[in-house]
Short mmCIF file of C-alpha atoms in Angstrom, two decimals:
data_model
loop_
_atom_site.label_atom_id
_atom_site.label_comp_id
_atom_site.label_asym_id
_atom_site.label_seq_id
_atom_site.Cartn_x
_atom_site.Cartn_y
_atom_site.Cartn_z
CA MET A 13 48.24 -7.47 44.42
CA ARG A 14 45.67 -4.70 44.84
CA ILE A 15 41.95 -4.71 44.08
CA ILE A 16 40.67 -1.51 42.44
CA ILE A 17 36.96 -0.82 41.95
CA LYS A 18 36.25 1.21 38.83
CA TYR A 19 32.57 2.13 38.52
CA ASP A 20 30.93 2.82 35.20
CA PRO A 21 29.71 6.42 35.64
CA TYR A 22 26.24 5.40 34.39
CA ASN A 23 25.85 2.42 36.72
CA ARG A 24 23.20 2.84 39.37
CA LEU A 25 23.34 1.78 43.02
CA GLY A 26 22.64 -1.94 42.59
CA ASN A 27 25.34 -2.42 39.97
CA ARG A 28 27.83 -0.53 42.12
CA MET A 29 27.00 -2.77 45.06
CA PHE A 30 27.88 -5.79 42.92
CA GLN A 31 31.25 -4.35 41.96
CA TYR A 32 32.08 -3.30 45.50
CA ALA A 33 30.96 -6.60 47.02
CA PHE A 34 32.98 -8.58 44.51
CA GLY A 35 36.04 -6.45 45.21
CA VAL A 36 35.65 -6.96 48.95
CA ILE A 37 35.36 -10.73 48.46
CA LEU A 38 38.51 -10.80 46.31
CA ALA A 39 40.45 -8.66 48.78
CA LYS A 40 39.49 -11.02 51.59
CA LYS A 41 40.25 -14.14 49.54
CA TYR A 42 43.74 -12.97 48.56
CA ASN A 43 44.45 -10.87 51.67
CA CYS A 44 45.24 -7.74 49.71
CA GLU A 45 44.34 -4.04 49.67
CA LEU A 46 41.05 -2.73 48.27
CA TYR A 47 40.65 0.73 46.73
CA CYS A 48 37.53 2.49 45.49
CA ASN A 49 37.49 6.14 44.47
CA GLU A 50 33.79 6.73 45.28
CA GLY A 51 32.86 4.18 47.91
CA LEU A 52 29.16 3.65 48.69
CA PRO A 53 28.09 6.64 50.77
CA ASN A 54 24.54 5.37 51.37
CA PHE A 55 26.03 2.47 53.33
CA GLY A 56 28.63 4.56 55.13
CA ILE A 57 31.44 3.21 52.93
CA ALA A 58 33.90 6.02 52.28
CA PRO A 59 36.28 6.24 49.29
CA SER A 60 39.61 4.52 49.83
CA LEU A 61 42.64 5.82 47.94
CA PRO A 62 46.20 4.48 47.86
CA GLU A 63 48.75 6.66 49.64
CA ASP A 64 51.59 5.92 47.25
CA GLU A 65 50.87 6.09 43.52
CA SER A 66 54.43 6.52 42.31
CA ASN A 67 55.63 4.64 39.22
CA ARG A 68 52.12 3.64 38.18
CA GLU A 69 50.15 4.12 34.99
CA ARG A 70 47.19 6.53 35.24
CA LEU A 71 43.70 5.24 34.51
CA PRO A 72 41.56 7.16 31.99
CA ASP A 73 39.53 8.79 34.78
CA GLY A 74 42.72 10.13 36.34
CA VAL A 75 41.99 8.77 39.79
CA PHE A 76 44.27 5.78 40.23
CA ARG A 77 47.66 4.79 38.95
CA ILE A 78 47.75 1.07 38.31
CA SER A 79 50.46 -1.43 37.51
CA LYS A 80 51.32 -1.79 33.83
CA ASN A 81 50.38 -5.47 33.90
CA ALA A 82 46.98 -4.75 35.48
CA PHE A 83 44.23 -7.29 34.94
CA ARG A 84 40.73 -5.98 34.19
CA SER A 85 37.74 -8.15 35.03
CA ARG A 86 35.89 -7.07 31.87
CA ASP A 87 38.53 -8.93 29.84
CA MET A 88 36.71 -12.11 30.97
CA GLY A 89 33.22 -10.80 30.23
CA GLU A 90 30.47 -8.73 31.84
CA GLN A 91 29.41 -11.32 34.43
CA TYR A 92 31.87 -14.22 34.35
CA PHE A 93 35.06 -14.31 36.41
CA ASP A 94 37.70 -17.06 36.41
CA PHE A 95 39.37 -17.00 39.83
CA SER A 96 42.14 -19.34 38.72
CA THR A 97 43.39 -16.67 36.31
CA VAL A 98 44.44 -14.35 39.13
CA GLU A 99 45.97 -16.93 41.48
CA ASP A 100 49.46 -15.68 42.44
CA PHE A 101 48.97 -12.64 40.19
CA ASP A 102 51.49 -9.88 40.87
CA GLY A 103 49.70 -6.72 39.82
CA ASP A 104 46.48 -4.77 40.15
CA ILE A 105 43.07 -6.32 39.51
CA VAL A 106 40.58 -3.73 38.26
CA ILE A 107 36.91 -4.63 38.78
CA ASP A 108 35.24 -2.83 35.87
CA SER A 109 32.55 -5.41 34.95
CA TRP A 110 29.23 -6.19 36.65
CA VAL A 111 30.01 -9.75 37.91
CA GLN A 112 26.34 -10.51 38.54
CA LYS A 113 26.28 -14.20 39.38
CA SER A 114 24.84 -15.32 42.70
CA GLU A 115 27.38 -18.16 42.96
CA TYR A 116 30.09 -15.58 43.68
CA TYR A 117 28.19 -14.22 46.70
CA ILE A 118 26.15 -17.03 48.26
CA ASP A 119 28.93 -18.24 50.56
CA HIS A 120 29.56 -14.67 51.77
CA GLN A 121 26.05 -13.56 52.74
CA ASP A 122 26.78 -12.86 56.42
CA PHE A 123 30.10 -11.23 55.57
CA LEU A 124 28.41 -8.90 53.08
CA ARG A 125 25.67 -8.07 55.56
CA GLU A 126 28.43 -6.90 57.86
CA ILE A 127 30.14 -4.92 55.10
CA PHE A 128 26.90 -3.12 54.19
CA GLY A 129 25.89 -2.64 57.82
CA ILE A 130 22.71 -4.75 57.68
CA LYS A 131 21.21 -5.66 61.05
CA LYS A 132 18.56 -8.28 61.74
CA ILE A 133 15.38 -6.65 63.00
CA GLU A 134 11.76 -7.70 63.33
CA PRO A 135 10.21 -8.02 59.86
CA ILE A 136 7.68 -5.50 58.60
CA ASN A 137 4.63 -6.02 56.37
CA GLU A 138 4.27 -9.57 57.64
CA ASP A 139 0.79 -10.04 56.16
CA SER A 140 1.63 -8.52 52.77
CA LEU A 141 3.66 -9.11 49.63
CA VAL A 142 5.86 -6.12 48.83
CA LEU A 143 6.28 -5.87 45.07
CA HIS A 144 9.12 -3.94 43.45
CA ILE A 145 8.30 -2.49 40.03
CA ARG A 146 11.25 -1.07 38.12
CA GLY A 147 10.15 1.45 35.52
CA THR A 148 11.95 4.62 34.31
CA ASP A 149 14.77 3.45 32.01
CA TYR A 150 13.30 -0.07 31.72
CA ASN A 151 10.39 1.42 29.79
CA THR A 152 12.68 2.67 27.01
CA LEU A 153 15.12 -0.26 27.11
CA GLY A 154 12.36 -2.83 26.60
CA PHE A 155 12.89 -4.56 29.95
CA PHE A 156 9.69 -3.42 31.66
CA LEU A 157 7.70 -6.57 32.48
CA GLY A 158 4.30 -4.99 31.94
CA TYR A 159 0.86 -4.95 33.52
CA GLU A 160 -0.16 -8.52 32.62
CA PHE A 161 3.01 -9.97 34.15
CA TYR A 162 2.53 -8.16 37.45
CA LYS A 163 -1.22 -8.80 37.50
CA ASN A 164 -0.69 -12.54 37.02
CA LEU A 165 2.10 -12.64 39.59
CA ILE A 166 -0.15 -10.99 42.17
CA GLN A 167 -3.02 -13.39 41.44
CA ASP A 168 -0.75 -16.44 41.65
CA SER A 169 1.16 -15.31 44.75
CA GLY A 170 -1.59 -16.21 47.22
CA PHE A 171 -1.33 -12.84 48.98
CA THR A 172 -4.38 -10.61 49.34
CA LYS A 173 -2.47 -7.54 50.48
CA ILE A 174 0.02 -6.12 47.98
CA LYS A 175 2.26 -3.13 48.58
CA ILE A 176 4.24 -1.56 45.75
CA VAL A 177 7.58 0.20 45.82
CA THR A 178 8.77 1.67 42.54
CA ASP A 179 11.09 4.21 40.98
CA ASP A 180 8.24 5.17 38.63
CA PRO A 181 5.06 5.96 40.62
CA VAL A 182 3.36 7.65 37.63
CA ASN A 183 3.73 4.52 35.51
CA GLU A 184 0.45 3.37 33.94
CA THR A 185 0.90 -0.19 35.22
CA VAL A 186 1.48 1.06 38.76
CA ASN A 187 -1.61 3.28 38.57
CA ARG A 188 -3.78 0.40 37.32
CA LEU A 189 -2.60 -1.92 40.08
CA VAL A 190 -3.28 0.74 42.71
CA GLU A 191 -6.78 1.27 41.30
CA GLU A 192 -7.30 -2.49 41.65
CA GLY A 193 -6.43 -2.50 45.34
CA CYS A 194 -2.63 -2.49 45.68
CA GLU A 195 -1.10 0.04 48.05
CA LEU A 196 1.63 2.38 46.84
CA VAL A 197 4.23 2.75 49.61
CA THR A 198 6.87 4.73 47.79
CA SER A 199 7.62 8.33 46.92
CA GLY A 200 9.51 7.42 43.76
CA VAL A 201 12.51 9.30 42.43
CA SER A 202 12.74 12.85 43.73
CA GLU A 203 16.22 13.65 42.45
CA PHE A 204 17.95 11.06 40.30
CA SER A 205 21.37 9.94 41.46
CA VAL A 206 23.39 6.93 40.39
CA SER A 207 24.14 6.37 44.07
CA GLY A 208 20.45 6.45 44.99
CA ASP A 209 18.49 9.36 46.44
CA ARG A 210 16.61 9.40 49.76
CA SER A 211 13.48 7.94 48.17
CA ALA A 212 15.44 5.07 46.65
CA LEU A 213 17.02 4.25 50.00
CA ASP A 214 13.61 4.32 51.68
CA ASP A 215 12.39 1.81 49.08
CA PHE A 216 15.49 -0.32 49.62
CA LYS A 217 14.82 -0.47 53.36
CA THR A 218 11.18 -1.38 52.76
CA LEU A 219 12.23 -4.30 50.56
CA LEU A 220 15.09 -5.25 52.86
CA TYR A 221 13.00 -5.54 56.01
CA SER A 222 9.69 -6.80 54.61
CA GLU A 223 8.92 -10.44 55.31
CA ASN A 224 7.72 -11.33 51.80
CA ILE A 225 8.91 -9.62 48.63
CA ALA A 226 8.66 -9.97 44.87
CA ILE A 227 11.68 -8.38 43.24
CA SER A 228 12.10 -7.01 39.74
CA GLN A 229 14.83 -7.86 37.24
CA SER A 230 16.91 -5.29 39.04
CA SER A 231 20.17 -5.46 40.96
CA PHE A 232 18.70 -2.87 43.34
CA SER A 233 15.92 -5.14 44.59
CA TRP A 234 18.16 -8.23 44.29
CA TRP A 235 20.46 -6.81 46.94
CA ALA A 236 17.52 -6.07 49.23
CA ALA A 237 16.50 -9.73 48.81
CA PHE A 238 19.99 -11.11 49.32
CA LEU A 239 20.89 -9.06 52.38
CA GLY A 240 17.52 -9.33 54.13
CA TYR A 241 15.94 -12.00 56.32
CA HIS A 242 12.89 -12.98 54.29
CA LYS A 243 10.25 -15.64 54.55
CA LYS A 244 9.48 -15.60 50.83
CA ILE A 245 11.22 -14.12 47.78
CA ILE A 246 9.66 -14.24 44.32
CA PHE A 247 12.07 -13.93 41.37
CA PRO A 248 10.64 -12.77 38.02
CA TYR A 249 11.44 -14.72 34.87
CA THR A 250 9.90 -14.30 31.45
CA THR A 251 10.10 -16.27 28.22
CA THR A 252 9.73 -13.09 26.17
CA ASN A 253 13.16 -12.61 24.60
CA ASP A 254 13.25 -8.83 24.67
CA LYS A 255 12.49 -8.84 28.41
CA ALA A 256 14.66 -11.80 29.43
CA MET A 257 17.33 -9.98 31.42
CA TRP A 258 17.57 -13.04 33.66
CA PRO A 259 17.48 -16.04 31.32
CA GLU A 260 16.04 -19.28 32.67
CA LYS A 261 19.02 -21.19 31.25
CA PRO A 262 21.94 -18.75 31.50
CA LEU A 263 25.09 -19.10 29.42
CA PRO A 264 28.52 -18.67 31.07
CA ASP A 265 28.56 -14.88 30.67
CA ASP A 266 24.85 -14.26 31.35
CA THR A 267 23.43 -12.76 34.50
CA ASP A 268 22.49 -15.63 36.82
CA LEU A 269 21.12 -14.34 40.12
CA PHE A 270 18.68 -16.90 41.49
CA PHE A 271 19.45 -18.10 45.00
CA ASP A 272 17.45 -20.04 47.57
CA PHE A 273 18.28 -20.10 51.26
CA ASN A 274 16.13 -22.51 53.30
CA ASN A 275 13.44 -22.84 50.64
CA THR A 276 12.56 -19.15 50.73
CA SER A 277 12.81 -18.39 46.99
CA VAL A 278 10.68 -19.28 43.98
CA LYS A 279 10.88 -18.47 40.28
CA TYR A 280 7.78 -16.90 38.79
CA ILE A 281 7.79 -17.54 35.04
CA SER A 282 5.30 -15.86 32.73
#
C-alpha cells in the first residue's frame, strides 16, 4: 500500500494541510509510504516522489503512476472516510478529497505539530482577542459572515481589545470595525498563491501564537487554532443557510471541525 496526496490545483493552503495531514496519519496507521508531488513548502515539507514507477497507470496530471486498483478517497465523499474500507488493501490510496472532520485529527494533535514544525512558545496578544476575517473569494461565494456577525461576536466576547488579521484588508466590514476601535494587524494578500504568500504566513503565525483567537469558517485559521496552544478559541456558526459552511448538526459527509481541548473552545452562533 502507498498513500498518494493529490491536491486540487485550486485548493488553498488550509485545504492542502488537511489532505497532507490525513495522508500522514494514514501512512503512520498502516506503516506505508507517503508521496506528495508538491509538499508544503511553507512548513519545510518537500515533495516526495516514488523512485520506481514502472508498471503503473499514469494519473491525469502526469506526476504519479498508480496501481490499477487504486482507491480514491473522493469515492467516499468530500469529507467522510471509512477506514475499514482500506484495511488490508493491496494498492494505492489517493487522497483527493478534503477530509475535513476534526475526529480524524484530534488524537494526533501532538504528532501533527511535529510534522508541521510547530513549537510551543510564550503566547502573544495575551490581553486581546485576535479575530480572523476571511474575505476575498468568500464575498462572491456567499460565505462572508458580514459586519453584524462580527460586530455581535466582538460585543459578546468580553474582550475590549480586538486585533484583526484578514486576507481582505480593504473589505468594508474590516474598515468599519477598525473605525470602531479594532486594530488591523495584517498586510493582507500581496501576491496570491494557493500555497500562501508571505503575508498569509505572517497572519497564520499571529493566529497560531496568540492566546485568544476567533477563527473564521476557514481551514486556514482552523489549522492555526488546532496546532496552537490557546487559552480561548471561538468558532463561528450561523443559522443562515447560504453562509452555513460549518453546519451546527452536520450530516455524515458535511464539514465537522469543532474541537475542544481542556474547555478552550466555544461555538458562537448568530
